[in-house]
């Protein structure tokens, strides 16, 4: 059986639950064939030509490798000041025109040896990650290879609306629960609305049905916060 992957402390206390699930998948891989290492503001879905396929069925074509490196598409505010009463994948359709230099990964835990960071992993001898075209992905290739996202799409809703960004900076902090490394003024620099990408809209109807979507309740959640918006979001 594989040994525990190398992890670098310190770990934020609010990350411990996610870590427990991760370690369980590594220690007991019979219960976890594949594991996606993504954040709560990222949505993983099949590419446009494969939207009638499940992620599990697509991953069967990569089972001889350590994992699959996913192109990372960063979405912006779509010019929203406040969150519209829509699911995220429907409300925010504008993104950077090119994929992020880094990858995110779907791994096979039983083949994982350890991490350099969340974007780069070590695997046991003979195994390595590939992109969706089955090309090996090594640290030196991250910024040079032309990224493909026909089979898998990973949408990163990095900023969302101006109000969401304000909440992230001054109230919520980072996804891990720690203080955010960004400042509110960074929004103008980081906002990405260059390309209109509506590839996720085919999933909206099913998503609303599963969530029993109620746009009115969504608006009520944000309304009290809207009263304290900074001037640049007004």
PDB file of C-alpha atoms in Angstrom:
ATOM      1  CA  UNK A   1       0.000   0.000   0.000  1.00  0.00           C
ATOM      2  CA  UNK A   2       1.203   3.571  -0.606  1.00  0.00           C
ATOM      3  CA  UNK A   3       2.688   5.592   2.206  1.00  0.00           C
ATOM      4  CA  UNK A   4       1.207   8.912   3.290  1.00  0.00           C
ATOM      5  CA  UNK A   5       1.919  11.696   0.764  1.00  0.00           C
ATOM      6  CA  UNK A   6       4.297  14.365   1.985  1.00  0.00           C
ATOM      7  CA  UNK A   7       2.397  17.355   3.391  1.00  0.00           C
ATOM      8  CA  UNK A   8       3.954  20.624   4.462  1.00  0.00           C
ATOM      9  CA  UNK A   9       2.677  22.099   7.768  1.00  0.00           C
ATOM     10  CA  UNK A  10       1.313  24.318   9.144  1.00  0.00           C
ATOM     11  CA  UNK A  11      -2.238  23.558   8.069  1.00  0.00           C
ATOM     12  CA  UNK A  12      -5.105  25.958   8.729  1.00  0.00           C
ATOM     13  CA  UNK A  13      -7.596  24.430  11.205  1.00  0.00           C
ATOM     14  CA  UNK A  14     -10.503  24.931   8.792  1.00  0.00           C
ATOM     15  CA  UNK A  15      -8.687  22.787   6.224  1.00  0.00           C
ATOM     16  CA  UNK A  16      -8.556  19.729   8.490  1.00  0.00           C
ATOM     17  CA  UNK A  17     -11.898  18.269   7.420  1.00  0.00           C
ATOM     18  CA  UNK A  18     -10.893  18.386   3.754  1.00  0.00           C
ATOM     19  CA  UNK A  19      -7.525  16.903   4.719  1.00  0.00           C
ATOM     20  CA  UNK A  20      -9.253  13.999   6.497  1.00  0.00           C
ATOM     21  CA  UNK A  21     -11.201  13.139   3.358  1.00  0.00           C
ATOM     22  CA  UNK A  22      -8.029  13.430   1.307  1.00  0.00           C
ATOM     23  CA  UNK A  23      -6.026  11.134   3.572  1.00  0.00           C
ATOM     24  CA  UNK A  24      -8.876   8.622   3.684  1.00  0.00           C
ATOM     25  CA  UNK A  25      -8.783   8.458  -0.104  1.00  0.00           C
ATOM     26  CA  UNK A  26      -5.017   7.923  -0.075  1.00  0.00           C
ATOM     27  CA  UNK A  27      -5.001   5.332   2.723  1.00  0.00           C
ATOM     28  CA  UNK A  28      -8.055   3.449   1.493  1.00  0.00           C
ATOM     29  CA  UNK A  29      -7.912   3.833  -2.311  1.00  0.00           C
ATOM     30  CA  UNK A  30     -10.354   0.970  -2.767  1.00  0.00           C
ATOM     31  CA  UNK A  31     -13.039   3.523  -1.844  1.00  0.00           C
ATOM     32  CA  UNK A  32     -11.655   6.289  -4.065  1.00  0.00           C
ATOM     33  CA  UNK A  33     -10.423   5.621  -7.592  1.00  0.00           C
ATOM     34  CA  UNK A  34     -10.258   9.290  -8.603  1.00  0.00           C
ATOM     35  CA  UNK A  35     -10.001  12.499  -6.561  1.00  0.00           C
ATOM     36  CA  UNK A  36     -10.314  16.057  -7.925  1.00  0.00           C
ATOM     37  CA  UNK A  37      -8.160  18.563  -6.037  1.00  0.00           C
ATOM     38  CA  UNK A  38     -10.217  21.685  -6.646  1.00  0.00           C
ATOM     39  CA  UNK A  39     -11.602  24.584  -4.586  1.00  0.00           C
ATOM     40  CA  UNK A  40     -15.163  25.561  -3.744  1.00  0.00           C
ATOM     41  CA  UNK A  41     -15.103  28.358  -6.342  1.00  0.00           C
ATOM     42  CA  UNK A  42     -14.212  25.929  -9.147  1.00  0.00           C
ATOM     43  CA  UNK A  43     -16.640  23.899 -11.254  1.00  0.00           C
ATOM     44  CA  UNK A  44     -15.537  20.730 -13.068  1.00  0.00           C
ATOM     45  CA  UNK A  45     -17.574  19.466 -16.007  1.00  0.00           C
ATOM     46  CA  UNK A  46     -17.238  17.563 -19.298  1.00  0.00           C
ATOM     47  CA  UNK A  47     -16.239  19.579 -22.353  1.00  0.00           C
ATOM     48  CA  UNK A  48     -18.827  20.696 -24.890  1.00  0.00           C
ATOM     49  CA  UNK A  49     -18.413  17.693 -27.196  1.00  0.00           C
ATOM     50  CA  UNK A  50     -18.737  15.297 -24.252  1.00  0.00           C
ATOM     51  CA  UNK A  51     -21.634  16.778 -22.284  1.00  0.00           C
ATOM     52  CA  UNK A  52     -23.620  13.537 -22.640  1.00  0.00           C
ATOM     53  CA  UNK A  53     -20.791  11.677 -20.902  1.00  0.00           C
ATOM     54  CA  UNK A  54     -20.114  11.475 -17.176  1.00  0.00           C
ATOM     55  CA  UNK A  55     -16.765  12.489 -15.730  1.00  0.00           C
ATOM     56  CA  UNK A  56     -16.305   8.917 -14.521  1.00  0.00           C
ATOM     57  CA  UNK A  57     -16.701   7.510 -18.033  1.00  0.00           C
ATOM     58  CA  UNK A  58     -14.247  10.036 -19.483  1.00  0.00           C
ATOM     59  CA  UNK A  59     -11.655   9.214 -16.813  1.00  0.00           C
ATOM     60  CA  UNK A  60     -11.553   5.552 -17.838  1.00  0.00           C
ATOM     61  CA  UNK A  61      -9.411   6.646 -20.791  1.00  0.00           C
ATOM     62  CA  UNK A  62      -6.720   7.903 -18.372  1.00  0.00           C
ATOM     63  CA  UNK A  63      -6.558   5.051 -15.852  1.00  0.00           C
ATOM     64  CA  UNK A  64      -3.038   4.027 -16.966  1.00  0.00           C
ATOM     65  CA  UNK A  65      -1.621   7.343 -15.709  1.00  0.00           C
ATOM     66  CA  UNK A  66      -1.106   8.938 -12.313  1.00  0.00           C
ATOM     67  CA  UNK A  67      -3.671  11.629 -12.915  1.00  0.00           C
ATOM     68  CA  UNK A  68      -5.141  14.172 -15.319  1.00  0.00           C
ATOM     69  CA  UNK A  69      -3.904  17.779 -15.398  1.00  0.00           C
ATOM     70  CA  UNK A  70      -6.789  20.172 -16.039  1.00  0.00           C
ATOM     71  CA  UNK A  71      -6.593  23.456 -17.894  1.00  0.00           C
ATOM     72  CA  UNK A  72      -7.695  26.202 -15.496  1.00  0.00           C
ATOM     73  CA  UNK A  73     -10.085  28.826 -16.916  1.00  0.00           C
ATOM     74  CA  UNK A  74     -10.439  31.993 -14.833  1.00  0.00           C
ATOM     75  CA  UNK A  75     -13.771  33.829 -14.940  1.00  0.00           C
ATOM     76  CA  UNK A  76     -14.338  37.439 -13.894  1.00  0.00           C
ATOM     77  CA  UNK A  77     -17.185  39.675 -12.732  1.00  0.00           C
ATOM     78  CA  UNK A  78     -19.042  39.702 -16.065  1.00  0.00           C
ATOM     79  CA  UNK A  79     -19.518  43.383 -15.101  1.00  0.00           C
ATOM     80  CA  UNK A  80     -21.856  42.505 -12.192  1.00  0.00           C
ATOM     81  CA  UNK A  81     -21.770  44.902  -9.235  1.00  0.00           C
ATOM     82  CA  UNK A  82     -24.021  42.663  -7.117  1.00  0.00           C
ATOM     83  CA  UNK A  83     -24.686  38.941  -7.593  1.00  0.00           C
ATOM     84  CA  UNK A  84     -27.648  38.349  -9.908  1.00  0.00           C
ATOM     85  CA  UNK A  85     -30.342  35.914  -8.766  1.00  0.00           C
ATOM     86  CA  UNK A  86     -28.833  33.130 -10.874  1.00  0.00           C
ATOM     87  CA  UNK A  87     -26.546  30.153 -10.302  1.00  0.00           C
ATOM     88  CA  UNK A  88     -22.864  31.029 -10.651  1.00  0.00           C
ATOM     89  CA  UNK A  89     -22.342  29.127 -13.915  1.00  0.00           C
ATOM     90  CA  UNK A  90     -25.250  31.029 -15.479  1.00  0.00           C
ATOM     91  CA  UNK A  91     -24.466  34.474 -14.060  1.00  0.00           C
ATOM     92  CA  UNK A  92     -20.750  34.625 -14.926  1.00  0.00           C
ATOM     93  CA  UNK A  93     -19.877  33.771 -18.512  1.00  0.00           C
ATOM     94  CA  UNK A  94     -16.904  36.034 -19.237  1.00  0.00           C
ATOM     95  CA  UNK A  95     -13.340  34.879 -18.655  1.00  0.00           C
ATOM     96  CA  UNK A  96      -9.722  35.318 -19.665  1.00  0.00           C
ATOM     97  CA  UNK A  97      -9.123  34.443 -23.304  1.00  0.00           C
ATOM     98  CA  UNK A  98      -6.366  31.951 -22.423  1.00  0.00           C
ATOM     99  CA  UNK A  99      -6.021  29.296 -19.735  1.00  0.00           C
ATOM    100  CA  UNK A 100      -4.070  29.957 -16.549  1.00  0.00           C
ATOM    101  CA  UNK A 101      -0.354  28.953 -16.662  1.00  0.00           C
ATOM    102  CA  UNK A 102      -0.950  26.455 -13.839  1.00  0.00           C
ATOM    103  CA  UNK A 103      -2.950  23.238 -13.794  1.00  0.00           C
ATOM    104  CA  UNK A 104      -5.354  21.686 -11.323  1.00  0.00           C
ATOM    105  CA  UNK A 105      -5.462  17.890 -11.035  1.00  0.00           C
ATOM    106  CA  UNK A 106      -7.641  14.832 -10.863  1.00  0.00           C
ATOM    107  CA  UNK A 107      -5.441  12.192  -9.252  1.00  0.00           C
ATOM    108  CA  UNK A 108      -5.505   8.462  -8.610  1.00  0.00           C
ATOM    109  CA  UNK A 109      -4.702   8.492  -4.861  1.00  0.00           C
ATOM    110  CA  UNK A 110      -3.086   5.063  -4.802  1.00  0.00           C
ATOM    111  CA  UNK A 111      -0.424   6.301  -7.218  1.00  0.00           C
ATOM    112  CA  UNK A 112       0.298   9.610  -5.502  1.00  0.00           C
ATOM    113  CA  UNK A 113       3.559   9.979  -3.621  1.00  0.00           C
ATOM    114  CA  UNK A 114       3.485  13.622  -2.557  1.00  0.00           C
ATOM    115  CA  UNK A 115       3.208  17.302  -3.482  1.00  0.00           C
ATOM    116  CA  UNK A 116       5.386  20.156  -4.582  1.00  0.00           C
ATOM    117  CA  UNK A 117       2.242  22.298  -4.296  1.00  0.00           C
ATOM    118  CA  UNK A 118      -1.421  21.954  -5.262  1.00  0.00           C
ATOM    119  CA  UNK A 119      -0.464  22.361  -8.936  1.00  0.00           C
ATOM    120  CA  UNK A 120       2.437  19.867  -9.059  1.00  0.00           C
ATOM    121  CA  UNK A 121       2.586  16.327  -7.645  1.00  0.00           C
ATOM    122  CA  UNK A 122       5.007  13.442  -7.244  1.00  0.00           C
ATOM    123  CA  UNK A 123       3.889   9.963  -8.296  1.00  0.00           C
ATOM    124  CA  UNK A 124       5.309   6.523  -7.710  1.00  0.00           C
ATOM    125  CA  UNK A 125       7.814   5.234 -10.256  1.00  0.00           C
ATOM    126  CA  UNK A 126       6.347   4.713 -13.687  1.00  0.00           C
ATOM    127  CA  UNK A 127       3.369   7.023 -13.180  1.00  0.00           C
ATOM    128  CA  UNK A 128       2.935  10.655 -14.130  1.00  0.00           C
ATOM    129  CA  UNK A 129       0.113  13.102 -14.910  1.00  0.00           C
ATOM    130  CA  UNK A 130      -1.045  13.808 -18.445  1.00  0.00           C
ATOM    131  CA  UNK A 131      -3.268  16.465 -19.942  1.00  0.00           C
ATOM    132  CA  UNK A 132      -6.512  15.546 -21.658  1.00  0.00           C
ATOM    133  CA  UNK A 133      -4.598  14.782 -24.874  1.00  0.00           C
ATOM    134  CA  UNK A 134      -2.497  12.265 -22.898  1.00  0.00           C
ATOM    135  CA  UNK A 135       0.623  14.433 -23.133  1.00  0.00           C
ATOM    136  CA  UNK A 136       2.924  14.154 -20.074  1.00  0.00           C
ATOM    137  CA  UNK A 137       2.764  17.192 -17.809  1.00  0.00           C
ATOM    138  CA  UNK A 138       5.905  18.024 -15.847  1.00  0.00           C
ATOM    139  CA  UNK A 139       6.743  21.298 -14.021  1.00  0.00           C
ATOM    140  CA  UNK A 140       8.814  22.604 -16.920  1.00  0.00           C
ATOM    141  CA  UNK A 141       5.906  22.118 -19.344  1.00  0.00           C
ATOM    142  CA  UNK A 142       3.301  24.065 -17.384  1.00  0.00           C
ATOM    143  CA  UNK A 143       3.897  27.426 -19.012  1.00  0.00           C
ATOM    144  CA  UNK A 144       4.957  26.239 -22.464  1.00  0.00           C
ATOM    145  CA  UNK A 145       2.356  23.708 -23.560  1.00  0.00           C
ATOM    146  CA  UNK A 146      -0.750  24.890 -25.426  1.00  0.00           C
ATOM    147  CA  UNK A 147      -3.552  23.893 -23.082  1.00  0.00           C
ATOM    148  CA  UNK A 148      -6.580  21.962 -24.237  1.00  0.00           C
ATOM    149  CA  UNK A 149     -10.022  21.916 -22.594  1.00  0.00           C
ATOM    150  CA  UNK A 150     -12.154  19.924 -25.036  1.00  0.00           C
ATOM    151  CA  UNK A 151     -12.648  16.871 -22.775  1.00  0.00           C
ATOM    152  CA  UNK A 152     -12.615  18.435 -19.305  1.00  0.00           C
ATOM    153  CA  UNK A 153     -13.402  21.991 -18.312  1.00  0.00           C
ATOM    154  CA  UNK A 154     -12.449  23.525 -14.979  1.00  0.00           C
ATOM    155  CA  UNK A 155     -14.090  26.933 -14.524  1.00  0.00           C
ATOM    156  CA  UNK A 156     -12.570  29.048 -11.767  1.00  0.00           C
ATOM    157  CA  UNK A 157     -14.952  31.814 -10.645  1.00  0.00           C
ATOM    158  CA  UNK A 158     -12.187  33.843  -9.108  1.00  0.00           C
ATOM    159  CA  UNK A 159     -13.784  37.243  -8.543  1.00  0.00           C
ATOM    160  CA  UNK A 160     -17.504  36.983  -9.274  1.00  0.00           C
ATOM    161  CA  UNK A 161     -19.310  40.282  -8.578  1.00  0.00           C
ATOM    162  CA  UNK A 162     -17.836  43.377  -6.971  1.00  0.00           C
ATOM    163  CA  UNK A 163     -19.804  42.584  -3.799  1.00  0.00           C
ATOM    164  CA  UNK A 164     -18.506  39.000  -3.723  1.00  0.00           C
ATOM    165  CA  UNK A 165     -14.944  40.302  -3.967  1.00  0.00           C
ATOM    166  CA  UNK A 166     -15.554  42.722  -1.121  1.00  0.00           C
ATOM    167  CA  UNK A 167     -16.918  39.889   1.052  1.00  0.00           C
ATOM    168  CA  UNK A 168     -13.899  37.774   0.188  1.00  0.00           C
ATOM    169  CA  UNK A 169     -11.412  40.464   1.148  1.00  0.00           C
ATOM    170  CA  UNK A 170     -13.016  41.968   4.254  1.00  0.00           C
ATOM    171  CA  UNK A 171     -15.260  39.273   5.693  1.00  0.00           C
ATOM    172  CA  UNK A 172     -14.615  35.729   4.537  1.00  0.00           C
ATOM    173  CA  UNK A 173     -10.919  35.766   3.701  1.00  0.00           C
ATOM    174  CA  UNK A 174      -9.327  32.976   1.707  1.00  0.00           C
ATOM    175  CA  UNK A 175     -11.099  29.695   0.918  1.00  0.00           C
ATOM    176  CA  UNK A 176      -9.010  28.022   3.637  1.00  0.00           C
ATOM    177  CA  UNK A 177     -10.435  30.403   6.224  1.00  0.00           C
ATOM    178  CA  UNK A 178      -7.250  32.470   6.541  1.00  0.00           C
ATOM    179  CA  UNK A 179      -6.750  36.109   5.696  1.00  0.00           C
ATOM    180  CA  UNK A 180      -6.888  36.954   2.018  1.00  0.00           C
ATOM    181  CA  UNK A 181      -3.606  37.940   0.390  1.00  0.00           C
ATOM    182  CA  UNK A 182      -5.469  40.297  -1.941  1.00  0.00           C
ATOM    183  CA  UNK A 183      -6.661  43.874  -1.468  1.00  0.00           C
ATOM    184  CA  UNK A 184      -9.937  45.292  -2.659  1.00  0.00           C
ATOM    185  CA  UNK A 185      -8.176  47.477  -5.240  1.00  0.00           C
ATOM    186  CA  UNK A 186      -6.750  44.358  -6.903  1.00  0.00           C
ATOM    187  CA  UNK A 187     -10.152  43.678  -8.467  1.00  0.00           C
ATOM    188  CA  UNK A 188      -9.508  46.019 -11.391  1.00  0.00           C
ATOM    189  CA  UNK A 189      -6.230  44.235 -12.179  1.00  0.00           C
ATOM    190  CA  UNK A 190      -7.532  40.677 -11.699  1.00  0.00           C
ATOM    191  CA  UNK A 191     -10.963  40.972 -13.296  1.00  0.00           C
ATOM    192  CA  UNK A 192     -11.090  38.913 -16.504  1.00  0.00           C
ATOM    193  CA  UNK A 193     -13.902  39.539 -18.998  1.00  0.00           C
ATOM    194  CA  UNK A 194     -12.130  39.157 -22.338  1.00  0.00           C
ATOM    195  CA  UNK A 195     -14.012  36.152 -23.745  1.00  0.00           C
ATOM    196  CA  UNK A 196     -17.681  35.185 -23.518  1.00  0.00           C
ATOM    197  CA  UNK A 197     -17.810  31.477 -22.660  1.00  0.00           C
ATOM    198  CA  UNK A 198     -21.309  29.974 -22.402  1.00  0.00           C
ATOM    199  CA  UNK A 199     -20.255  26.328 -22.472  1.00  0.00           C
ATOM    200  CA  UNK A 200     -21.615  25.629 -18.965  1.00  0.00           C
ATOM    201  CA  UNK A 201     -25.150  26.842 -19.699  1.00  0.00           C
ATOM    202  CA  UNK A 202     -26.237  23.376 -20.851  1.00  0.00           C
ATOM    203  CA  UNK A 203     -25.951  22.253 -17.220  1.00  0.00           C
ATOM    204  CA  UNK A 204     -28.040  25.093 -15.744  1.00  0.00           C
ATOM    205  CA  UNK A 205     -31.482  23.475 -16.029  1.00  0.00           C
ATOM    206  CA  UNK A 206     -30.329  20.275 -14.318  1.00  0.00           C
ATOM    207  CA  UNK A 207     -28.504  22.270 -11.651  1.00  0.00           C
ATOM    208  CA  UNK A 208     -31.544  24.384 -10.811  1.00  0.00           C
ATOM    209  CA  UNK A 209     -33.692  21.273 -10.553  1.00  0.00           C
ATOM    210  CA  UNK A 210     -31.259  19.507  -8.214  1.00  0.00           C
ATOM    211  CA  UNK A 211     -30.812  22.603  -6.025  1.00  0.00           C
ATOM    212  CA  UNK A 212     -34.521  23.503  -6.097  1.00  0.00           C
ATOM    213  CA  UNK A 213     -33.268  26.937  -7.065  1.00  0.00           C
ATOM    214  CA  UNK A 214     -35.019  29.937  -5.523  1.00  0.00           C
ATOM    215  CA  UNK A 215     -33.649  33.225  -6.856  1.00  0.00           C
ATOM    216  CA  UNK A 216     -35.609  35.257  -4.298  1.00  0.00           C
ATOM    217  CA  UNK A 217     -33.901  33.511  -1.372  1.00  0.00           C
ATOM    218  CA  UNK A 218     -30.542  34.089  -3.056  1.00  0.00           C
ATOM    219  CA  UNK A 219     -31.217  37.828  -3.293  1.00  0.00           C
ATOM    220  CA  UNK A 220     -32.360  37.978   0.338  1.00  0.00           C
ATOM    221  CA  UNK A 221     -29.050  36.455   1.392  1.00  0.00           C
ATOM    222  CA  UNK A 222     -27.086  39.310  -0.177  1.00  0.00           C
ATOM    223  CA  UNK A 223     -29.419  42.250   0.393  1.00  0.00           C
ATOM    224  CA  UNK A 224     -28.193  43.179   3.929  1.00  0.00           C
ATOM    225  CA  UNK A 225     -24.592  43.207   2.707  1.00  0.00           C
ATOM    226  CA  UNK A 226     -25.451  45.415  -0.265  1.00  0.00           C
ATOM    227  CA  UNK A 227     -26.225  48.309   2.082  1.00  0.00           C
ATOM    228  CA  UNK A 228     -22.582  48.506   3.174  1.00  0.00           C
ATOM    229  CA  UNK A 229     -21.010  48.347  -0.265  1.00  0.00           C
ATOM    230  CA  UNK A 230     -17.917  50.529  -0.743  1.00  0.00           C
ATOM    231  CA  UNK A 231     -18.248  53.540  -3.020  1.00  0.00           C
ATOM    232  CA  UNK A 232     -16.390  51.924  -5.925  1.00  0.00           C
ATOM    233  CA  UNK A 233     -19.042  49.201  -6.055  1.00  0.00           C
ATOM    234  CA  UNK A 234     -21.998  51.539  -5.895  1.00  0.00           C
TER     235      UNK A 234
END
